[in-house]
Amino acid sequence: MTDSSEKLYSSKKPRHAIAPTRSEDYPEWYQQVIRAADLAEVSPVRGCMVIKPWGYAIWERMQSILDGMFKATGHKNAYFPLFIPLRYFQKEAEHVAGFAKECAVVTHTRLEADKDGRLRPVSPLDEPLIVRPTSETIIGEMFAQWIHSYRDLPLKINQWANIVRWEMRTRLFLRTSEFLWQEGHTAHRTAEEAQEETARMLEIYRKFAEEDMAMPVICGEKSTHERFPGAVQTFCIEAMMQDHKALQAGTSHFLGQNFAKSAHISFMDEMGREALVWTTSWGVSTRLMGGLIMTHADDDGLVLPPRLAPIQIIIIPISHNVDTQTPILEYIDALEKRLRQLSFRSEPLRFEVDRRDLRGGEKNWEWIKKGVPLRVEIGPRDRERQELTVSRRDRMSKQTMACEAFIADVVDLLEDIQNQLFQKAMNFSKSHTIRIDTCEEFYDFFTPQNSEKPEIHGGFALSHWNGSAEVEKKLQSELGVTLRCIPLSSLAEDDAGTCPFSGEKSQQRVLFAKAY
Amino acid sequence: MTDSSEKLYSSKKPRHAIAPTRSEDYPEWYQQVIRAADLAEVSPVRGCMVIKPWGYAIWERMQSILDGMFKATGHKNAYFPLFIPLRYFQKEAEHVAGFAKECAVVTHTRLEADKDGRLRPVSPLDEPLIVRPTSETIIGEMFAQWIHSYRDLPLKINQWANIVRWEMRTRLFLRTSEFLWQEGHTAHRTAEEAQEETARMLEIYRKFAEEDMAMPVICGEKSTHERFPGAVQTFCIEAMMQDHKALQAGTSHFLGQNFAKSAHISFMDEMGREALVWTTSWGVSTRLMGGLIMTHADDDGLVLPPRLAPIQIIIIPISHNVDTQTPILEYIDALEKRLRQLSFRSEPLRFEVDRRDLRGGEKNWEWIKKGVPLRVEIGPRDRERQELTVSRRDRMSKQTMACEAFIADVVDLLEDIQNQLFQKAMNFSKSHTIRIDTCEEFYDFFTPQNSEKPEIHGGFALSHWNGSAEVEKKLQSELGVTLRCIPLSSLAEDDAGTCPFSGEKSQQRVLFAKAY
């Protein structure tokens, strides 16, 4: 128990696993957390990432929980083609305009060596194929074939898939040319039903973000300027990152009859009349991984909420000689048997024993950086006394306790970590969310005051707004600030007011922030 | 209980849900089973399919079981880019030659409207990107970065992904331009270790095929001629379909140091010497769905082994008036509570109540065509007598039994269906597998004898072979027969013999068949 790295927290000048720290260089800290936790890396393919096993395991946790929520609300998974023929893509004018600038286009289907032996694309396609940047158009084509009568409605489909949007400036998880996501696509008989679906899925995203990711979010509607290309209304969840910027973490779109019109998705109603359906789409992506990191990670690396941790408890045997090794491993076997009988939020506990031939301190640091919620170290004296030493990742605490007490408390401990992480993030978000009523204060708020740390400043500003895209464009070009959403619940008590940017009347406060 | 469709099995001239039947037109029967069970359909995108909810749910079952087996043997999931830069693709000469003729090539990253408003690809890429037809080259690049020392080995990674191989003649599930699969990629210190891994994964595929899909397979090694491009050895599982053709259902490749050389994947051994790793790769795809259909489906549609059935038991209330409806649904609620406590092969039972407002016969037929193993019908008299009526999908049987007896027996019933399906398929496969020792008999065996039903003939021929690709090419061009594999277990007792095609010596019998 005397490994030097374990004394870390008691020493006066704390050492950190991540260099630089958040306050030293926030964007670089983000990259270093990803590296330290071994989540993902930049691939040799421009703009595309490789998601490494620990990162992918967290994504699998996200998928599994969300998939269960989608199925519980009557959605079924299906799979649609990766490629979208140009003519489909072109059908919805706003939609194509929104994606045309960032498309990977397949034009050939064969490679052939030229005279010098270099491979060249040959066999050009008659019609280029777009690698899906989203699937409204191709799924719309299928819906048009599948839907005939009101009995076929609602049709509620979800797809887990890879997506390509050619990005010039990429950042791991937050903005990559290829990413993984789910996209829900539903068709309904009435506008009301489709709007209910849009709201239901937004609520599922909020619940997942807050209860599983422990990431507080603000639910709201996007302004016309920020809407999904082709949507009538776009709703979103927005979370505050530790540099006070906003991250759009999920969107749910009411598409009206726009895609129904362009793909002719119609049905026969009970009266035998033909009518167009009303559609929705909604999605979250591997971007959530970025949100998870920037909500909870600290200067020692990732911090995982127990619900999403692929391993909730890592058990580390500490033995320096062969004599003590066997009894410790037997002691751990008995502990494992007990843990196997426990469950956290209706799932069996996820724990592992790190039996690798490495120093205890080295293992310990690895699991700190990977964000495992609880670390349990067991040395010879722990075994003799039927004790163990527990460290919480969310606090710099370390506690020796009786093995029986640990077994009795472990589920509550995980529950407490899950709740504390949410509470801490909520307090952080609230403390950087302010009401601003003057243009000057607004500009001040979003201008770095400390030129050495320009990355961390500002926050969420709740201000009045006259509803015009001109104000949005001005704030975006002058401050890099965007209207994140028109909050659904009134975050401010005063409903109406005056827009500080135009002096015009305003219906309600809206949320402004710099954003990822 | 007097619905006309329920009398089906007792009538003298059986009616079938699928037209044409297998014996009438086998290839068309296959398409019609897929349509009747609502598994998938051809999409408007050339060669790509849409996997519909019922088909995708079966694929999810396959994924879930295989994923568990991969993880239990120490493999971790990760995700690699969809695109492969041309220069990586080109590194392994045999590999690129094997795939160059069927590649989707991305050449542009933007669309722009021309004078007539038509979109055209612009912004050409400096280097074309290949949509992955398999990922050895890109994963090899990453392995080269990740592996430094012997301590980093073995590295055992799996990826669930979509794959594109541009096919001119496609058939749903069996051969499509885009398909879903998993690809395992591992790196090892020694050839022996990599060979053990190759064998381990082949055994996992065999176990999955036989125990979960109830599809008997023959394990063997491919001839040099049929090997994966770039592999040193390719092993496979081959299953017999109901038209007596072979389906290659999974492959496991020992790649030697071929990809290690081309991507420079080296490590420092315990002695501080640099050495190349030994790699493997292995995969199964949505092609398994085709194997599942052609192993078990009959002239009434799909037949699902309980292990893979998304719904194992469908409960159909039969009530023609409102008075009886409520008591029946209450009776079913009580049944559901009991079923929820049962499990089949360590998983909770999967059952559903079909509460839709449709005639009982209509529902019944739908679930027959979808292949659900057990159908439970409950009418007013069943409820009064505390009984229910059970139909097995694998037999044309229907039995009224006490509700308590059903609850006591249902897990055994599912077990019996799983086993009977395997046994039936095994008997079928054996009855069409023969030893052939003369060239004449071989040509007879693979020539349709009945010109009206040319689709169903032949089977698996175990014959001697001199080891030359010339014989293989001759049989392929003259009969359309290929060497499926050199069986790993001796299927014939006589080890050595004479090749009937060349008169030369032969080491052992090998498996010939027409194949998908």
PDB file of N, CA, C and O in Angstrom, chain B residues 278-326:
ATOM      1  N   TRP B 278       2.288 -12.317 -36.906  1.00  0.00           N
ATOM      2  CA  TRP B 278       1.522 -13.258 -37.728  1.00  0.00           C
ATOM      3  C   TRP B 278       0.055 -12.870 -37.557  1.00  0.00           C
ATOM      4  O   TRP B 278      -0.390 -12.692 -36.423  1.00  0.00           O
ATOM      5  N   THR B 279      -0.663 -12.744 -38.643  1.00  0.00           N
ATOM      6  CA  THR B 279      -2.041 -12.262 -38.496  1.00  0.00           C
ATOM      7  C   THR B 279      -3.082 -13.267 -38.998  1.00  0.00           C
ATOM      8  O   THR B 279      -2.777 -14.195 -39.742  1.00  0.00           O
ATOM      9  N   THR B 280      -4.315 -13.034 -38.531  1.00  0.00           N
ATOM     10  CA  THR B 280      -5.472 -13.817 -38.983  1.00  0.00           C
ATOM     11  C   THR B 280      -6.606 -12.843 -39.299  1.00  0.00           C
ATOM     12  O   THR B 280      -6.586 -11.696 -38.843  1.00  0.00           O
ATOM     13  N   SER B 281      -7.562 -13.305 -40.065  1.00  0.00           N
ATOM     14  CA  SER B 281      -8.835 -12.582 -40.169  1.00  0.00           C
ATOM     15  C   SER B 281      -9.932 -13.594 -40.403  1.00  0.00           C
ATOM     16  O   SER B 281      -9.671 -14.706 -40.890  1.00  0.00           O
ATOM     17  N   TRP B 282     -11.140 -13.237 -40.027  1.00  0.00           N
ATOM     18  CA  TRP B 282     -12.259 -14.198 -40.083  1.00  0.00           C
ATOM     19  C   TRP B 282     -13.566 -13.421 -40.094  1.00  0.00           C
ATOM     20  O   TRP B 282     -13.660 -12.336 -39.514  1.00  0.00           O
ATOM     21  N   GLY B 283     -14.547 -13.963 -40.806  1.00  0.00           N
ATOM     22  CA  GLY B 283     -15.795 -13.219 -40.923  1.00  0.00           C
ATOM     23  C   GLY B 283     -16.998 -14.063 -41.288  1.00  0.00           C
ATOM     24  O   GLY B 283     -16.882 -15.105 -41.926  1.00  0.00           O
ATOM     25  N   VAL B 284     -18.135 -13.586 -40.832  1.00  0.00           N
ATOM     26  CA  VAL B 284     -19.428 -14.080 -41.332  1.00  0.00           C
ATOM     27  C   VAL B 284     -20.274 -12.855 -41.633  1.00  0.00           C
ATOM     28  O   VAL B 284     -20.031 -11.772 -41.101  1.00  0.00           O
ATOM     29  N   SER B 285     -21.268 -13.029 -42.488  1.00  0.00           N
ATOM     30  CA  SER B 285     -22.032 -11.877 -42.955  1.00  0.00           C
ATOM     31  C   SER B 285     -23.527 -12.163 -42.983  1.00  0.00           C
ATOM     32  O   SER B 285     -23.975 -13.257 -42.612  1.00  0.00           O
ATOM     33  N   THR B 286     -24.285 -11.173 -43.477  1.00  0.00           N
ATOM     34  CA  THR B 286     -25.732 -11.341 -43.639  1.00  0.00           C
ATOM     35  C   THR B 286     -26.061 -12.474 -44.610  1.00  0.00           C
ATOM     36  O   THR B 286     -27.222 -12.868 -44.722  1.00  0.00           O
ATOM     37  N   ARG B 287     -25.063 -13.006 -45.298  1.00  0.00           N
ATOM     38  CA  ARG B 287     -25.212 -14.217 -46.089  1.00  0.00           C
ATOM     39  C   ARG B 287     -25.767 -15.372 -45.253  1.00  0.00           C
ATOM     40  O   ARG B 287     -26.472 -16.247 -45.763  1.00  0.00           O
ATOM     41  N   LEU B 288     -25.441 -15.363 -43.955  1.00  0.00           N
ATOM     42  CA  LEU B 288     -25.977 -16.394 -43.061  1.00  0.00           C
ATOM     43  C   LEU B 288     -27.503 -16.414 -43.101  1.00  0.00           C
ATOM     44  O   LEU B 288     -28.117 -17.463 -42.900  1.00  0.00           O
ATOM     45  N   MET B 289     -28.103 -15.256 -43.347  1.00  0.00           N
ATOM     46  CA  MET B 289     -29.569 -15.193 -43.442  1.00  0.00           C
ATOM     47  C   MET B 289     -30.051 -16.065 -44.594  1.00  0.00           C
ATOM     48  O   MET B 289     -31.068 -16.752 -44.480  1.00  0.00           O
ATOM     49  N   GLY B 290     -29.316 -16.040 -45.710  1.00  0.00           N
ATOM     50  CA  GLY B 290     -29.649 -16.892 -46.852  1.00  0.00           C
ATOM     51  C   GLY B 290     -29.517 -18.366 -46.476  1.00  0.00           C
ATOM     52  O   GLY B 290     -30.352 -19.192 -46.838  1.00  0.00           O
ATOM     53  N   GLY B 291     -28.466 -18.683 -45.720  1.00  0.00           N
ATOM     54  CA  GLY B 291     -28.252 -20.061 -45.272  1.00  0.00           C
ATOM     55  C   GLY B 291     -29.370 -20.533 -44.358  1.00  0.00           C
ATOM     56  O   GLY B 291     -29.851 -21.670 -44.467  1.00  0.00           O
ATOM     57  N   LEU B 292     -29.797 -19.652 -43.477  1.00  0.00           N
ATOM     58  CA  LEU B 292     -30.874 -19.975 -42.543  1.00  0.00           C
ATOM     59  C   LEU B 292     -32.157 -20.310 -43.315  1.00  0.00           C
ATOM     60  O   LEU B 292     -32.823 -21.307 -43.038  1.00  0.00           O
ATOM     61  N   ILE B 293     -32.475 -19.458 -44.297  1.00  0.00           N
ATOM     62  CA  ILE B 293     -33.689 -19.656 -45.088  1.00  0.00           C
ATOM     63  C   ILE B 293     -33.621 -20.985 -45.838  1.00  0.00           C
ATOM     64  O   ILE B 293     -34.526 -21.807 -45.757  1.00  0.00           O
ATOM     65  N   MET B 294     -32.504 -21.208 -46.538  1.00  0.00           N
ATOM     66  CA  MET B 294     -32.429 -22.378 -47.408  1.00  0.00           C
ATOM     67  C   MET B 294     -32.135 -23.673 -46.666  1.00  0.00           C
ATOM     68  O   MET B 294     -32.156 -24.743 -47.245  1.00  0.00           O
ATOM     69  N   THR B 295     -31.868 -23.577 -45.357  1.00  0.00           N
ATOM     70  CA  THR B 295     -31.728 -24.796 -44.566  1.00  0.00           C
ATOM     71  C   THR B 295     -33.082 -25.232 -44.018  1.00  0.00           C
ATOM     72  O   THR B 295     -33.408 -26.422 -44.028  1.00  0.00           O
ATOM     73  N   HIS B 296     -33.881 -24.267 -43.537  1.00  0.00           N
ATOM     74  CA  HIS B 296     -35.083 -24.655 -42.786  1.00  0.00           C
ATOM     75  C   HIS B 296     -36.421 -24.285 -43.420  1.00  0.00           C
ATOM     76  O   HIS B 296     -37.424 -24.909 -43.085  1.00  0.00           O
ATOM     77  N   ALA B 297     -36.459 -23.270 -44.268  1.00  0.00           N
ATOM     78  CA  ALA B 297     -37.767 -22.806 -44.752  1.00  0.00           C
ATOM     79  C   ALA B 297     -38.449 -23.907 -45.549  1.00  0.00           C
ATOM     80  O   ALA B 297     -37.794 -24.790 -46.109  1.00  0.00           O
ATOM     81  N   ASP B 298     -39.786 -23.859 -45.574  1.00  0.00           N
ATOM     82  CA  ASP B 298     -40.534 -24.860 -46.331  1.00  0.00           C
ATOM     83  C   ASP B 298     -41.541 -24.157 -47.245  1.00  0.00           C
ATOM     84  O   ASP B 298     -41.439 -22.947 -47.448  1.00  0.00           O
ATOM     85  N   ASP B 299     -42.494 -24.897 -47.750  1.00  0.00           N
ATOM     86  CA  ASP B 299     -43.413 -24.301 -48.721  1.00  0.00           C
ATOM     87  C   ASP B 299     -44.464 -23.402 -48.070  1.00  0.00           C
ATOM     88  O   ASP B 299     -45.323 -22.850 -48.755  1.00  0.00           O
ATOM     89  N   ASP B 300     -44.387 -23.259 -46.746  1.00  0.00           N
ATOM     90  CA  ASP B 300     -45.250 -22.291 -46.068  1.00  0.00           C
ATOM     91  C   ASP B 300     -44.469 -21.073 -45.571  1.00  0.00           C
ATOM     92  O   ASP B 300     -45.027 -20.204 -44.910  1.00  0.00           O
ATOM     93  N   GLY B 301     -43.185 -21.039 -45.863  1.00  0.00           N
ATOM     94  CA  GLY B 301     -42.408 -19.863 -45.477  1.00  0.00           C
ATOM     95  C   GLY B 301     -41.225 -20.196 -44.592  1.00  0.00           C
ATOM     96  O   GLY B 301     -40.716 -21.323 -44.589  1.00  0.00           O
ATOM     97  N   LEU B 302     -40.808 -19.201 -43.828  1.00  0.00           N
ATOM     98  CA  LEU B 302     -39.631 -19.346 -42.993  1.00  0.00           C
ATOM     99  C   LEU B 302     -39.904 -20.302 -41.832  1.00  0.00           C
ATOM    100  O   LEU B 302     -41.042 -20.408 -41.365  1.00  0.00           O
ATOM    101  N   VAL B 303     -38.851 -20.996 -41.386  1.00  0.00           N
ATOM    102  CA  VAL B 303     -38.912 -21.808 -40.165  1.00  0.00           C
ATOM    103  C   VAL B 303     -37.703 -21.415 -39.324  1.00  0.00           C
ATOM    104  O   VAL B 303     -36.572 -21.563 -39.779  1.00  0.00           O
ATOM    105  N   LEU B 304     -37.948 -20.873 -38.147  1.00  0.00           N
ATOM    106  CA  LEU B 304     -36.834 -20.365 -37.336  1.00  0.00           C
ATOM    107  C   LEU B 304     -36.480 -21.300 -36.199  1.00  0.00           C
ATOM    108  O   LEU B 304     -37.356 -21.711 -35.438  1.00  0.00           O
ATOM    109  N   PRO B 305     -35.196 -21.609 -36.035  1.00  0.00           N
ATOM    110  CA  PRO B 305     -34.790 -22.308 -34.818  1.00  0.00           C
ATOM    111  C   PRO B 305     -34.992 -21.375 -33.617  1.00  0.00           C
ATOM    112  O   PRO B 305     -34.714 -20.176 -33.717  1.00  0.00           O
ATOM    113  N   PRO B 306     -35.488 -21.900 -32.504  1.00  0.00           N
ATOM    114  CA  PRO B 306     -35.796 -21.047 -31.342  1.00  0.00           C
ATOM    115  C   PRO B 306     -34.658 -20.130 -30.917  1.00  0.00           C
ATOM    116  O   PRO B 306     -34.902 -19.002 -30.485  1.00  0.00           O
ATOM    117  N   ARG B 307     -33.416 -20.573 -31.038  1.00  0.00           N
ATOM    118  CA  ARG B 307     -32.288 -19.736 -30.628  1.00  0.00           C
ATOM    119  C   ARG B 307     -32.234 -18.430 -31.406  1.00  0.00           C
ATOM    120  O   ARG B 307     -31.754 -17.420 -30.899  1.00  0.00           O
ATOM    121  N   LEU B 308     -32.651 -18.434 -32.649  1.00  0.00           N
ATOM    122  CA  LEU B 308     -32.549 -17.233 -33.486  1.00  0.00           C
ATOM    123  C   LEU B 308     -33.876 -16.498 -33.638  1.00  0.00           C
ATOM    124  O   LEU B 308     -33.904 -15.401 -34.200  1.00  0.00           O
ATOM    125  N   ALA B 309     -34.951 -17.102 -33.168  1.00  0.00           N
ATOM    126  CA  ALA B 309     -36.260 -16.470 -33.377  1.00  0.00           C
ATOM    127  C   ALA B 309     -36.402 -15.216 -32.511  1.00  0.00           C
ATOM    128  O   ALA B 309     -36.270 -15.291 -31.296  1.00  0.00           O
ATOM    129  N   PRO B 310     -36.649 -14.048 -33.127  1.00  0.00           N
ATOM    130  CA  PRO B 310     -36.884 -12.836 -32.336  1.00  0.00           C
ATOM    131  C   PRO B 310     -38.113 -13.007 -31.437  1.00  0.00           C
ATOM    132  O   PRO B 310     -38.156 -12.472 -30.344  1.00  0.00           O
ATOM    133  N   ILE B 311     -39.086 -13.780 -31.914  1.00  0.00           N
ATOM    134  CA  ILE B 311     -40.244 -14.177 -31.096  1.00  0.00           C
ATOM    135  C   ILE B 311     -40.299 -15.697 -31.146  1.00  0.00           C
ATOM    136  O   ILE B 311     -40.378 -16.277 -32.221  1.00  0.00           O
ATOM    137  N   GLN B 312     -40.233 -16.332 -29.972  1.00  0.00           N
ATOM    138  CA  GLN B 312     -40.251 -17.799 -29.952  1.00  0.00           C
ATOM    139  C   GLN B 312     -41.679 -18.316 -29.849  1.00  0.00           C
ATOM    140  O   GLN B 312     -41.999 -19.396 -30.343  1.00  0.00           O
ATOM    141  N   ILE B 313     -42.516 -17.541 -29.189  1.00  0.00           N
ATOM    142  CA  ILE B 313     -43.903 -17.957 -28.965  1.00  0.00           C
ATOM    143  C   ILE B 313     -44.807 -16.770 -29.288  1.00  0.00           C
ATOM    144  O   ILE B 313     -44.655 -15.696 -28.695  1.00  0.00           O
ATOM    145  N   ILE B 314     -45.711 -16.962 -30.213  1.00  0.00           N
ATOM    146  CA  ILE B 314     -46.682 -15.903 -30.475  1.00  0.00           C
ATOM    147  C   ILE B 314     -48.030 -16.354 -29.910  1.00  0.00           C
ATOM    148  O   ILE B 314     -48.464 -17.490 -30.145  1.00  0.00           O
ATOM    149  N   ILE B 315     -48.623 -15.489 -29.134  1.00  0.00           N
ATOM    150  CA  ILE B 315     -49.897 -15.830 -28.490  1.00  0.00           C
ATOM    151  C   ILE B 315     -51.017 -15.078 -29.214  1.00  0.00           C
ATOM    152  O   ILE B 315     -50.964 -13.854 -29.337  1.00  0.00           O
ATOM    153  N   ILE B 316     -51.981 -15.835 -29.714  1.00  0.00           N
ATOM    154  CA  ILE B 316     -53.035 -15.232 -30.541  1.00  0.00           C
ATOM    155  C   ILE B 316     -54.393 -15.407 -29.872  1.00  0.00           C
ATOM    156  O   ILE B 316     -54.919 -16.523 -29.796  1.00  0.00           O
ATOM    157  N   PRO B 317     -54.951 -14.308 -29.355  1.00  0.00           N
ATOM    158  CA  PRO B 317     -56.302 -14.409 -28.784  1.00  0.00           C
ATOM    159  C   PRO B 317     -57.321 -14.562 -29.921  1.00  0.00           C
ATOM    160  O   PRO B 317     -57.237 -13.853 -30.919  1.00  0.00           O
ATOM    161  N   ILE B 318     -58.237 -15.510 -29.751  1.00  0.00           N
ATOM    162  CA  ILE B 318     -59.267 -15.713 -30.765  1.00  0.00           C
ATOM    163  C   ILE B 318     -60.617 -15.401 -30.124  1.00  0.00           C
ATOM    164  O   ILE B 318     -61.136 -16.194 -29.345  1.00  0.00           O
ATOM    165  N   SER B 319     -61.126 -14.214 -30.412  1.00  0.00           N
ATOM    166  CA  SER B 319     -62.450 -13.927 -29.850  1.00  0.00           C
ATOM    167  C   SER B 319     -63.239 -13.142 -30.871  1.00  0.00           C
ATOM    168  O   SER B 319     -62.728 -12.196 -31.476  1.00  0.00           O
ATOM    169  N   HIS B 320     -64.462 -13.603 -31.076  1.00  0.00           N
ATOM    170  CA  HIS B 320     -65.271 -12.977 -32.125  1.00  0.00           C
ATOM    171  C   HIS B 320     -66.241 -11.950 -31.570  1.00  0.00           C
ATOM    172  O   HIS B 320     -66.887 -11.241 -32.309  1.00  0.00           O
ATOM    173  N   ASN B 321     -66.351 -11.888 -30.263  1.00  0.00           N
ATOM    174  CA  ASN B 321     -67.232 -10.827 -29.728  1.00  0.00           C
ATOM    175  C   ASN B 321     -66.637 -10.197 -28.474  1.00  0.00           C
ATOM    176  O   ASN B 321     -65.719 -10.735 -27.851  1.00  0.00           O
ATOM    177  N   VAL B 322     -67.185  -9.066 -28.140  1.00  0.00           N
ATOM    178  CA  VAL B 322     -66.627  -8.245 -27.068  1.00  0.00           C
ATOM    179  C   VAL B 322     -66.727  -8.938 -25.707  1.00  0.00           C
ATOM    180  O   VAL B 322     -65.852  -8.795 -24.860  1.00  0.00           O
ATOM    181  N   ASP B 323     -67.784  -9.719 -25.502  1.00  0.00           N
ATOM    182  CA  ASP B 323     -67.982 -10.387 -24.217  1.00  0.00           C
ATOM    183  C   ASP B 323     -66.821 -11.291 -23.834  1.00  0.00           C
ATOM    184  O   ASP B 323     -66.395 -11.323 -22.687  1.00  0.00           O
ATOM    185  N   THR B 324     -66.344 -12.047 -24.811  1.00  0.00           N
ATOM    186  CA  THR B 324     -65.291 -13.008 -24.490  1.00  0.00           C
ATOM    187  C   THR B 324     -63.899 -12.391 -24.501  1.00  0.00           C
ATOM    188  O   THR B 324     -62.962 -12.944 -23.949  1.00  0.00           O
ATOM    189  N   GLN B 325     -63.764 -11.216 -25.130  1.00  0.00           N
ATOM    190  CA  GLN B 325     -62.452 -10.606 -25.322  1.00  0.00           C
ATOM    191  C   GLN B 325     -61.724 -10.336 -24.000  1.00  0.00           C
ATOM    192  O   GLN B 325     -60.575 -10.738 -23.824  1.00  0.00           O
ATOM    193  N   THR B 326     -62.415  -9.644 -23.079  1.00  0.00           N
ATOM    194  CA  THR B 326     -61.768  -9.252 -21.832  1.00  0.00           C
ATOM    195  C   THR B 326     -61.298 -10.459 -21.015  1.00  0.00           C
ATOM    196  O   THR B 326     -60.138 -10.498 -20.596  1.00  0.00           O
TER     197      THR B 326
END
